[in-house]
Amino acid sequence: MGASEHVVVERDNDDVERQEGGNQNEDQTEEEEEEVEVVRDELERGEVKVGNNPPDQFHMSRMQRLSATNPLRLVINGATRVPTVSPAQPRATPSPAQPRATPSSAQPPLSTPTPQQSLTNLNSRAYTNRISLFLFLLHLLLACGLVCFLVFKGIQGLLEAGSTRKKEKNVLEFFLPQVEAASLLSITLAFLWQKTLRVWPKFMVHFILWSSFLMSLSAGILLICFQKPATDGVGVLFIAFAIGNGLYACWVTQRIGFCCKVLIKSLEPVSKFPDLNQPTYWMLGVGFLWMSMWILAVVGSLNFYLPPLIIIALVLSLAWTAEVMRNVANITVSRVIALYYLRGMQSNTQFCFQRALSKNLGSACLGSLFVPAIEALRIVARGLNLLEGEDEFMFSCAHCCLKVMETIFRYGNGWAYVQIAAYGKGFVKASQDTWELFKKREVEAIVDSDMTSAICFLTGVCSGSMCVIVVAAWTARVHQNFTATISLLAFFIGYLMTRIAMALPHACVSCYYVCYAENPDNRLFDKTIPDRLNLIKSERDAVVPTPRVPRRFTS
């Protein structure tokens, strides 16, 4: 009985080799079924008997080889044993036509686990939109050359006797101080708008809507009171805009509550980055210096050929340059906030600023050139569809134009700056991917009706109107003939400077929407957007729609 207490394995090695050397073209399923049947037959015939020997007497020499069909399957004297496979190491599946190896064949290597898919690259080194970057740098070089040349012509005109010297002297005395005062006032207002919006967002949304209406209306009335043809024309424009502003403030009343919630939530990460405003400070400082040189170039253009055309070219150049400055600040803030949402990273603001000024500058240049025009045309197309009339052809054309602008908007929109900053994508690709994310999460209606862009725009209008009131009253006292020109220039400067400062809250809100669309389950997002979606789907709340065509044409 002592012999029966040992493990007895009676298998003929020749029989095992003949059994394993059968048909080598069988598939994996048949091989596994044969191996299971072999083990079952052995147990039924009693060829494998388990005694009382401890496990340490099991000889490792019986692990003769690895199974040819599955490298993780061990063949122990003809019988197979399958080790437990961890979830991180899936079994390798061979091709059905793979032959089984004989015991004399070489041992195949163990299968390696399939590597997990790497995360999306957040540190792209490629320059985006290089053509637009080249065009902007070329434009900037030409603009610097033109400004320096015109400053030289201005100095030359002051040194020479004649009518040009008198004209330039009057401009320097009665024109330049007001413009510089408008620049300083606009920078001060820009910081005030941003600070108050971050501290009291709920109050400031209402305040901006109605203060922009009151300031633009007051500026228009003041200019009309001067009773000059030029000031009357400018004053009418301000009053017309004020009327549209007031109608918009009444129309978006239902959106204000949700806008305030999103603004409050999106501004929460700003406190974690104390230096997040430094790019804005740099852009405003550079903008003020460039604007001072720009004003001197305007004065010098009076001593050169075709001053009106030169001044128009300088205005367009300043608009593009200031918009690029704003978007550089936008991309910097977007990268810092987006990496915080997507990866929980505390990014270096200075590094993100350098990246925005180098690798992502091309996208900022392209977006600065097209996004304002696309959004302006889109607003005009929507405004045409709001009108009522009897001409069906006119409204069908307006509807067609709106559809075209909606299509173009998918290939170029301001939401793209978040993915440009985070992933280093090109402007068009980032616009498409961002809008596809919004459609995937079914938030395009909420995003399309977001008021943040309008709020930032109206802060610029309000600052510009305040600059007009101050500068127009000053100029009317010293040299009334310059009133209309200085009023337009002061409004332009005030608007541009304020928009640069408002890049921070705008970028924060954009990151909130885009990063939510990319990962809605992130713990940093609350139920603000899902609750809004549920209310819309249950028809208990609705996004205020923009009427596409009059109802009588769709009924």
Coordinates of C-alpha atoms in Angstrom, one line a residue:
M1 CA 0.0 0.0 0.0
G2 CA 3.0 2.2 0.4
A3 CA 3.5 2.3 -3.3
S4 CA -0.1 3.3 -3.9
E5 CA 0.4 6.4 -1.7
H6 CA 2.7 7.9 -4.3
V7 CA 1.8 9.8 -7.4
V8 CA 2.0 7.3 -10.3
V9 CA 2.0 8.5 -13.8
E10 CA 2.0 5.7 -16.4
R11 CA 2.4 7.2 -19.7
D12 CA 4.6 6.1 -22.6
N13 CA 6.6 8.9 -24.0
D14 CA 6.5 7.4 -27.4
D15 CA 2.7 7.3 -27.3
V16 CA 2.7 11.0 -26.1
E17 CA 4.9 12.0 -29.0
R18 CA 2.7 10.1 -31.5
Q19 CA -0.4 11.7 -30.0
E20 CA 1.0 15.2 -30.2
G21 CA 2.4 14.7 -33.6
G22 CA -0.9 14.2 -35.3
N23 CA -2.6 16.5 -37.7
Q24 CA -0.6 19.9 -37.5
N25 CA -3.3 21.9 -39.4
E26 CA -6.1 21.5 -36.8
D27 CA -7.4 24.8 -35.5
Q28 CA -7.1 26.0 -31.9
T29 CA -10.5 24.9 -30.8
E30 CA -10.0 21.3 -31.7
E31 CA -6.6 21.2 -30.1
E32 CA -8.0 22.5 -26.8
E33 CA -10.9 19.9 -26.9
E34 CA -8.4 17.0 -27.5
E35 CA -6.2 18.1 -24.5
V36 CA -9.2 18.3 -22.3
E37 CA -10.4 14.8 -23.4
V38 CA -6.8 13.4 -22.7
V39 CA -6.9 14.7 -19.1
R40 CA -10.4 13.4 -18.6
D41 CA -9.6 9.9 -19.9
E42 CA -6.5 9.7 -17.6
L43 CA -8.6 10.5 -14.6
E44 CA -11.3 8.0 -15.6
R45 CA -8.7 5.1 -16.1
G46 CA -7.0 5.9 -12.9
E47 CA -3.7 6.6 -14.5
V48 CA -3.3 9.7 -12.4
K49 CA -3.5 8.9 -8.8
V50 CA -3.2 11.5 -6.1
G51 CA -1.4 10.3 -2.9
N52 CA -0.3 11.9 0.3
N53 CA 3.0 13.2 -1.0
P54 CA 3.6 16.9 -0.1
P55 CA 3.8 19.4 -3.0
D56 CA 7.5 19.8 -2.7
Q57 CA 8.1 16.3 -4.1
F58 CA 6.6 17.4 -7.5
H59 CA 9.5 17.5 -10.0
M60 CA 9.8 20.6 -12.1
S61 CA 11.5 18.4 -14.8
R62 CA 7.9 17.3 -15.8
M63 CA 7.3 20.8 -17.2
Q64 CA 8.8 19.7 -20.5
R65 CA 7.7 22.5 -22.8
L66 CA 5.2 25.2 -23.6
S67 CA 2.1 24.6 -25.7
A68 CA 2.5 25.6 -29.3
T69 CA -1.0 26.8 -29.6
N70 CA -0.9 28.9 -26.5
P71 CA 2.4 30.0 -25.0
L72 CA 0.7 30.5 -21.6
R73 CA -0.4 26.8 -21.6
L74 CA 2.1 24.5 -19.8
V75 CA 2.4 20.9 -21.0
I76 CA 3.3 18.6 -18.1
N77 CA 4.0 15.1 -19.4
G78 CA 1.4 15.4 -22.0
A79 CA -1.3 17.0 -19.8
T80 CA -1.9 20.7 -20.0
R81 CA -2.3 23.2 -17.2
V82 CA -3.4 26.7 -17.9
P83 CA -2.2 29.4 -15.5
T84 CA -4.4 32.2 -14.4
V85 CA -4.1 35.2 -16.8
S86 CA -4.2 38.6 -15.2
P87 CA -6.4 41.2 -16.8
A88 CA -3.4 43.3 -17.8
Q89 CA -1.9 40.4 -19.8
P90 CA -4.5 39.1 -22.4
R91 CA -3.8 35.7 -24.0
A92 CA -2.3 35.8 -27.4
T93 CA -4.5 34.2 -30.1
P94 CA -2.5 32.4 -32.8
S95 CA -3.6 32.0 -36.4
P96 CA -5.7 28.8 -37.0
A97 CA -3.2 27.5 -39.5
Q98 CA -0.3 27.7 -37.1
P99 CA 1.2 24.1 -36.6
R100 CA 1.9 22.5 -33.2
A101 CA 5.5 22.1 -32.2
T102 CA 7.0 18.8 -31.3
P103 CA 8.9 18.2 -28.0
S104 CA 12.2 18.4 -29.8
S105 CA 11.4 21.9 -31.3
A106 CA 12.8 25.1 -29.8
Q107 CA 10.8 26.7 -27.0
P108 CA 8.8 29.8 -28.4
P109 CA 9.2 33.0 -26.4
L110 CA 6.5 34.1 -24.0
S111 CA 3.9 36.5 -25.4
T112 CA 4.2 40.1 -24.3
P113 CA 1.2 42.0 -23.0
T114 CA -0.5 44.4 -25.4
P115 CA 0.6 48.0 -24.5
Q116 CA -2.1 50.4 -23.5
Q117 CA -3.0 53.2 -25.9
S118 CA -1.0 56.3 -25.0
L119 CA -2.7 59.4 -24.0
T120 CA -3.2 62.2 -26.5
N121 CA -0.1 64.3 -26.9
L122 CA -0.3 67.5 -24.9
N123 CA 3.2 68.7 -25.7
S124 CA 3.2 69.0 -29.5
R125 CA 6.3 70.6 -30.9
A126 CA 4.9 71.4 -34.3
Y127 CA 4.2 75.0 -35.4
T128 CA 0.5 75.4 -36.3
N129 CA -0.8 77.3 -39.4
R130 CA 2.6 78.3 -40.7
I131 CA 1.3 80.2 -43.7
S132 CA -0.8 82.5 -41.6
L133 CA 2.2 82.9 -39.1
F134 CA 4.4 83.9 -42.0
L135 CA 1.9 86.4 -43.3
F136 CA 1.4 88.0 -39.9
L137 CA 5.2 88.3 -39.3
L138 CA 5.6 89.8 -42.8
H139 CA 2.7 92.2 -42.1
L140 CA 4.3 93.1 -38.7
L141 CA 7.6 93.7 -40.3
L142 CA 6.1 96.0 -42.9
A143 CA 3.9 97.7 -40.3
C144 CA 7.0 98.5 -38.2
G145 CA 8.9 99.8 -41.2
L146 CA 5.9 102.0 -42.2
V147 CA 5.4 103.3 -38.6
C148 CA 9.1 104.2 -38.3
F149 CA 9.1 105.9 -41.7
L150 CA 6.0 107.9 -40.9
V151 CA 7.4 108.9 -37.5
F152 CA 10.5 110.2 -39.4
K153 CA 8.2 112.1 -41.8
G154 CA 6.4 113.6 -38.9
I155 CA 9.6 114.9 -37.3
Q156 CA 10.7 116.1 -40.7
G157 CA 7.5 118.0 -41.2
L158 CA 7.8 119.7 -37.8
L159 CA 11.3 120.9 -38.7
E160 CA 10.3 122.3 -42.1
A161 CA 8.4 125.6 -42.5
G162 CA 5.1 125.7 -44.3
S163 CA 1.5 124.5 -44.0
T164 CA 2.5 121.0 -43.1
R165 CA 4.3 122.1 -40.0
K166 CA 1.3 124.1 -38.8
K167 CA -1.1 121.1 -39.4
E168 CA 1.1 118.7 -37.6
K169 CA 1.6 121.1 -34.7
N170 CA -2.1 121.4 -34.3
V171 CA -2.5 117.7 -34.4
L172 CA 0.2 117.2 -31.7
E173 CA -1.4 119.9 -29.5
F174 CA -5.1 119.1 -29.9
F175 CA -5.2 115.5 -31.0
L176 CA -2.4 113.5 -29.4
P177 CA -3.1 114.3 -25.7
Q178 CA -6.7 113.1 -26.0
V179 CA -5.7 109.9 -27.7
E180 CA -3.1 109.1 -25.1
A181 CA -5.7 109.8 -22.4
A182 CA -8.1 107.5 -24.1
S183 CA -5.5 104.7 -24.1
L184 CA -4.8 105.1 -20.3
L185 CA -8.5 105.3 -19.5
S186 CA -9.2 102.2 -21.6
I187 CA -6.4 100.2 -19.8
T188 CA -7.8 101.2 -16.4
L189 CA -11.4 100.3 -17.4
A190 CA -10.1 97.0 -18.8
F191 CA -8.7 95.9 -15.4
L192 CA -11.8 97.1 -13.6
W193 CA -14.1 95.1 -15.9
Q194 CA -12.1 92.0 -15.4
K195 CA -11.6 92.3 -11.7
T196 CA -15.3 93.1 -11.0
L197 CA -16.5 90.3 -13.3
R198 CA -14.3 87.8 -11.4
V199 CA -15.5 89.0 -8.0
W200 CA -19.2 89.7 -8.6
P201 CA -20.0 87.7 -11.8
K202 CA -23.8 87.6 -11.2
F203 CA -24.1 91.3 -10.7
M204 CA -21.7 92.3 -13.4
V205 CA -23.6 90.3 -16.2
H206 CA -26.7 92.5 -15.6
F207 CA -24.6 95.6 -15.1
I208 CA -22.6 95.1 -18.4
L209 CA -25.8 94.5 -20.4
W210 CA -27.5 97.8 -19.3
S211 CA -24.4 100.0 -18.8
S212 CA -23.3 99.4 -22.4
F213 CA -26.8 100.4 -23.5
L214 CA -26.7 103.6 -21.3
M215 CA -23.1 104.6 -22.2
S216 CA -23.5 104.1 -26.0
L217 CA -26.8 106.1 -25.9
S218 CA -25.2 108.9 -23.9
A219 CA -22.2 109.1 -26.2
G220 CA -24.6 109.3 -29.2
I221 CA -26.7 112.0 -27.6
L222 CA -23.5 114.0 -26.7
L223 CA -22.2 113.9 -30.2
I224 CA -25.5 115.1 -31.7
C225 CA -25.5 118.0 -29.3
F226 CA -22.4 119.4 -31.0
Q227 CA -24.5 120.0 -34.1
K228 CA -21.8 119.3 -36.6
P229 CA -22.4 117.0 -39.7
A230 CA -19.6 114.7 -38.8
T231 CA -20.5 114.4 -35.1
D232 CA -24.2 114.0 -36.0
G233 CA -23.5 111.0 -38.2
V234 CA -21.3 109.3 -35.6
G235 CA -23.9 110.1 -32.9
V236 CA -26.7 108.4 -35.0
L237 CA -24.5 105.3 -35.2
F238 CA -24.1 105.2 -31.4
I239 CA -27.8 105.6 -30.8
A240 CA -28.7 102.9 -33.3
F241 CA -26.3 100.5 -31.6
A242 CA -27.8 101.5 -28.2
I243 CA -31.3 100.6 -29.4
G244 CA -30.1 97.2 -30.7
N245 CA -28.2 96.7 -27.4
G246 CA -31.3 97.3 -25.4
L247 CA -33.4 94.9 -27.5
Y248 CA -30.7 92.2 -27.0
A249 CA -30.7 92.8 -23.2
C250 CA -34.4 92.2 -23.1
W251 CA -34.3 89.2 -25.4
V252 CA -31.6 87.3 -23.4
T253 CA -33.2 87.7 -20.0
Q254 CA -34.0 83.9 -19.8
R255 CA -30.3 83.1 -20.5
I256 CA -28.8 85.3 -17.8
G257 CA -29.3 82.8 -14.9
F258 CA -27.5 79.9 -16.6
C259 CA -24.8 82.3 -17.9
C260 CA -24.0 83.4 -14.4
K261 CA -23.8 79.8 -13.1
V262 CA -21.4 78.8 -15.9
L263 CA -19.3 82.0 -15.3
I264 CA -19.1 81.4 -11.6
K265 CA -18.1 77.7 -12.0
S266 CA -15.6 78.4 -14.8
L267 CA -13.8 81.1 -12.9
E268 CA -13.1 78.9 -9.9
P269 CA -9.7 77.5 -11.1
V270 CA -8.3 81.0 -11.6
S271 CA -7.5 81.3 -7.9
K272 CA -5.2 78.3 -8.1
F273 CA -2.9 80.2 -10.6
P274 CA -1.8 83.6 -9.1
D275 CA 0.2 84.5 -12.1
L276 CA -2.5 83.8 -14.7
N277 CA -3.0 87.5 -15.4
Q278 CA 0.6 88.1 -16.3
P279 CA 0.2 87.5 -20.1
T280 CA -2.7 90.0 -20.0
Y281 CA -0.4 92.6 -18.4
W282 CA 2.3 92.0 -21.0
M283 CA -0.2 92.3 -23.9
L284 CA -1.7 95.5 -22.5
G285 CA 1.7 97.1 -21.9
V286 CA 2.9 96.2 -25.4
G287 CA -0.4 97.3 -26.8
F288 CA -0.1 100.7 -25.2
L289 CA 3.5 101.2 -26.5
W290 CA 2.6 100.2 -30.0
M291 CA -0.5 102.4 -29.9
S292 CA 1.6 105.4 -28.9
M293 CA 3.9 104.8 -31.9
W294 CA 0.9 104.2 -34.0
I295 CA -0.5 107.7 -33.2
L296 CA 2.8 109.3 -34.1
A297 CA 2.7 107.5 -37.4
V298 CA -0.8 108.9 -38.0
V299 CA 0.5 112.4 -37.4
G300 CA 3.4 111.7 -39.8
S301 CA 1.1 110.5 -42.5
L302 CA -0.1 114.1 -42.9
N303 CA 3.3 114.8 -44.4
F304 CA 3.1 112.0 -47.0
Y305 CA 1.1 111.0 -50.0
L306 CA -2.6 109.8 -49.7
P307 CA -3.0 110.3 -45.9
P308 CA -6.6 108.8 -45.9
L309 CA -5.4 105.5 -47.4
I310 CA -2.4 105.3 -45.2
I311 CA -4.6 105.9 -42.1
I312 CA -7.0 103.1 -43.2
A313 CA -4.1 100.7 -43.6
L314 CA -2.8 101.6 -40.2
V315 CA -6.2 101.1 -38.6
L316 CA -6.6 97.6 -40.2
S317 CA -3.1 96.7 -39.1
L318 CA -3.8 97.8 -35.5
A319 CA -7.0 95.8 -35.4
W320 CA -5.3 92.6 -36.5
T321 CA -2.4 93.1 -34.2
A322 CA -4.6 93.8 -31.2
E323 CA -6.8 90.8 -32.0
V324 CA -3.7 88.6 -32.1
M325 CA -2.6 89.9 -28.7
R326 CA -6.0 89.1 -27.3
N327 CA -5.9 85.5 -28.7
V328 CA -2.3 85.0 -27.4
A329 CA -3.6 85.8 -23.9
N330 CA -6.6 83.6 -24.7
I331 CA -4.5 80.6 -25.7
T332 CA -2.2 81.0 -22.7
V333 CA -5.1 80.9 -20.3
S334 CA -6.8 78.1 -22.2
R335 CA -3.8 75.9 -21.9
V336 CA -3.4 76.4 -18.2
I337 CA -7.1 75.8 -17.5
A338 CA -7.5 73.0 -20.0
L339 CA -4.6 71.0 -18.6
Y340 CA -6.1 71.5 -15.1
Y341 CA -9.4 70.1 -16.2
L342 CA -8.1 67.3 -18.5
R343 CA -5.0 66.1 -16.5
G344 CA -5.3 67.8 -13.1
M345 CA -1.9 69.6 -13.8
Q346 CA -0.6 72.8 -12.3
S347 CA 0.9 74.3 -15.4
N348 CA 3.5 77.0 -15.6
T349 CA 1.9 80.1 -16.9
Q350 CA 5.2 81.5 -18.3
F351 CA 5.8 78.3 -20.3
C352 CA 2.3 78.3 -21.7
F353 CA 2.8 82.0 -22.6
Q354 CA 6.0 81.2 -24.5
R355 CA 4.3 78.4 -26.3
A356 CA 1.4 80.6 -27.3
L357 CA 3.9 83.2 -28.7
S358 CA 5.8 80.6 -30.7
K359 CA 4.1 77.2 -31.7
N360 CA 0.5 78.4 -31.5
L361 CA 1.0 81.9 -32.8
G362 CA 0.0 80.8 -36.4
S363 CA -3.4 79.6 -35.2
A364 CA -3.9 82.8 -33.2
C365 CA -3.1 84.8 -36.4
L366 CA -5.5 82.8 -38.6
G367 CA -8.3 82.9 -36.0
S368 CA -7.8 86.6 -35.4
L369 CA -8.3 87.2 -39.1
F370 CA -11.4 85.1 -39.7
V371 CA -13.3 84.6 -36.4
P372 CA -14.5 88.3 -36.0
A373 CA -15.6 88.4 -39.6
I374 CA -17.4 85.0 -39.4
E375 CA -19.2 86.0 -36.1
A376 CA -20.2 89.4 -37.4
L377 CA -21.7 88.0 -40.6
R378 CA -23.4 85.3 -38.6
I379 CA -25.0 88.0 -36.4
V380 CA -26.1 89.9 -39.5
A381 CA -27.6 86.8 -41.0
R382 CA -29.5 86.1 -37.8
G383 CA -30.7 89.7 -37.6
L384 CA -32.1 89.5 -41.1
N385 CA -34.1 86.4 -40.2
L386 CA -35.6 88.2 -37.2
L387 CA -37.3 90.8 -39.4
E388 CA -40.9 90.4 -40.5
G389 CA -42.0 91.3 -44.0
E390 CA -44.0 90.3 -47.0
D391 CA -41.1 89.6 -49.4
E392 CA -40.7 85.8 -49.4
F393 CA -37.8 85.9 -51.8
M394 CA -35.8 88.2 -49.4
F395 CA -36.4 86.0 -46.4
S396 CA -35.5 82.8 -48.4
C397 CA -32.2 84.5 -49.4
A398 CA -31.6 85.5 -45.7
H399 CA -32.3 81.9 -44.7
C400 CA -29.8 80.6 -47.3
C401 CA -27.2 83.0 -46.1
L402 CA -27.7 81.9 -42.5
K403 CA -27.2 78.3 -43.5
V404 CA -24.0 79.2 -45.3
M405 CA -22.7 81.0 -42.3
E406 CA -23.7 78.2 -40.0
T407 CA -21.6 75.8 -42.2
I408 CA -18.6 78.2 -42.2
F409 CA -18.9 78.5 -38.5
R410 CA -18.1 74.8 -38.0
Y411 CA -14.8 75.3 -39.8
G412 CA -13.8 78.5 -37.9
N413 CA -15.1 79.4 -34.4
G414 CA -13.7 80.9 -31.2
W415 CA -14.1 77.6 -29.3
A416 CA -11.2 76.1 -31.2
Y417 CA -8.6 78.0 -29.2
V418 CA -9.0 75.4 -26.3
Q419 CA -7.9 72.5 -28.5
I420 CA -5.2 74.6 -30.1
A421 CA -3.8 75.4 -26.7
A422 CA -4.1 71.9 -25.3
Y423 CA -3.2 69.7 -28.2
G424 CA -1.4 72.0 -30.7
K425 CA -3.9 71.4 -33.5
G426 CA -4.4 73.7 -36.4
F427 CA -7.2 76.3 -36.4
V428 CA -9.5 74.6 -38.9
K429 CA -9.0 71.1 -37.4
A430 CA -9.5 72.3 -33.9
S431 CA -12.7 74.1 -35.0
Q432 CA -14.1 70.9 -36.6
D433 CA -13.1 68.6 -33.7
T434 CA -14.6 71.0 -31.1
W435 CA -17.9 71.3 -32.8
E436 CA -18.1 67.5 -33.3
L437 CA -17.5 67.1 -29.6
F438 CA -20.4 69.5 -28.9
K439 CA -22.7 67.5 -31.2
K440 CA -21.6 64.2 -29.7
R441 CA -22.6 65.5 -26.2
E442 CA -25.7 67.2 -27.5
V443 CA -24.6 70.5 -26.1
E444 CA -24.4 72.5 -29.3
A445 CA -27.6 74.3 -28.6
I446 CA -26.4 75.4 -25.2
V447 CA -23.0 76.4 -26.5
D448 CA -24.5 78.3 -29.5
S449 CA -26.7 80.4 -27.1
D450 CA -23.8 81.1 -24.7
M451 CA -23.6 84.8 -23.7
T452 CA -20.0 85.0 -22.7
S453 CA -18.7 86.3 -26.1
A454 CA -21.5 88.9 -26.1
I455 CA -20.7 90.0 -22.6
C456 CA -17.0 90.5 -23.4
F457 CA -18.0 92.4 -26.6
L458 CA -20.3 94.7 -24.7
T459 CA -17.6 95.5 -22.1
G460 CA -15.4 96.7 -24.9
V461 CA -18.4 98.8 -26.3
C462 CA -19.0 100.2 -22.8
S463 CA -15.3 101.2 -22.4
G464 CA -15.2 102.7 -25.8
S465 CA -18.3 104.7 -25.2
M466 CA -16.9 106.0 -21.9
C467 CA -13.7 107.0 -23.7
V468 CA -15.8 108.8 -26.4
I469 CA -17.7 110.8 -23.7
V470 CA -14.5 112.0 -22.0
V471 CA -12.5 112.7 -25.2
A472 CA -15.4 114.3 -27.1
A473 CA -16.1 116.7 -24.3
W474 CA -12.4 117.6 -24.0
T475 CA -11.9 118.1 -27.7
A476 CA -15.1 120.2 -28.1
R477 CA -13.5 122.7 -25.7
V478 CA -10.1 123.0 -27.3
H479 CA -10.6 122.1 -31.0
Q480 CA -14.1 121.2 -32.1
N481 CA -13.1 120.2 -35.7
F482 CA -11.3 117.1 -34.4
T483 CA -14.3 115.9 -32.3
A484 CA -15.7 113.3 -34.7
T485 CA -12.3 111.8 -35.7
I486 CA -11.1 111.6 -32.1
S487 CA -14.4 110.1 -30.9
L488 CA -14.1 107.3 -33.4
L489 CA -10.4 106.7 -32.6
A490 CA -11.1 106.8 -28.8
F491 CA -13.9 104.2 -29.2
F492 CA -11.6 102.0 -31.3
I493 CA -8.8 102.1 -28.7
G494 CA -11.1 101.6 -25.7
Y495 CA -12.7 98.6 -27.3
L496 CA -9.5 96.9 -28.3
M497 CA -7.8 97.4 -24.9
T498 CA -10.8 96.0 -23.0
R499 CA -11.1 93.0 -25.2
I500 CA -7.5 92.1 -24.5
A501 CA -8.2 92.1 -20.8
M502 CA -11.4 90.2 -21.1
A503 CA -9.6 87.3 -22.7
L504 CA -9.2 85.6 -19.3
P505 CA -12.9 85.1 -18.4
H506 CA -13.7 84.3 -22.0
A507 CA -11.0 81.6 -22.1
C508 CA -12.2 80.1 -18.8
V509 CA -15.7 79.7 -20.0
S510 CA -14.5 78.2 -23.3
C511 CA -12.4 75.6 -21.4
Y512 CA -15.4 74.7 -19.2
Y513 CA -17.6 73.9 -22.2
V514 CA -14.9 72.2 -24.3
C515 CA -13.4 70.1 -21.5
Y516 CA -16.8 69.1 -20.3
A517 CA -17.6 67.9 -23.8
E518 CA -14.4 65.9 -23.9
N519 CA -14.8 64.3 -20.5
P520 CA -18.3 64.8 -18.8
D521 CA -17.5 62.4 -16.0
N522 CA -14.6 64.6 -14.7
R523 CA -15.1 65.2 -11.0
L524 CA -14.3 68.9 -11.5
F525 CA -17.6 69.4 -13.3
D526 CA -20.8 69.7 -11.4
K527 CA -24.4 69.2 -12.7
T528 CA -24.8 72.6 -14.2
I529 CA -24.7 71.5 -17.9
P530 CA -26.5 68.1 -17.4
D531 CA -29.3 69.7 -15.4
R532 CA -29.7 72.2 -18.2
L533 CA -29.8 69.5 -20.8
N534 CA -32.4 67.5 -18.8
L535 CA -34.6 70.6 -18.5
I536 CA -34.4 71.2 -22.2
K537 CA -35.1 67.6 -23.1
S538 CA -38.1 67.5 -20.7
E539 CA -39.4 70.8 -22.2
R540 CA -39.5 72.4 -18.8
D541 CA -36.9 74.9 -20.0
A542 CA -35.7 75.9 -23.4
V543 CA -32.8 77.6 -24.9
V544 CA -34.0 80.9 -26.4
P545 CA -33.9 80.1 -30.1
T546 CA -32.9 82.4 -32.8
P547 CA -35.7 82.4 -35.3
R548 CA -34.3 81.1 -38.6
V549 CA -37.2 82.2 -40.8
P550 CA -40.6 83.8 -40.1
R551 CA -43.2 81.3 -38.9
R552 CA -45.6 81.9 -41.9
F553 CA -42.9 80.5 -44.2
T554 CA -42.4 77.3 -42.2
S555 CA -46.0 76.6 -41.3

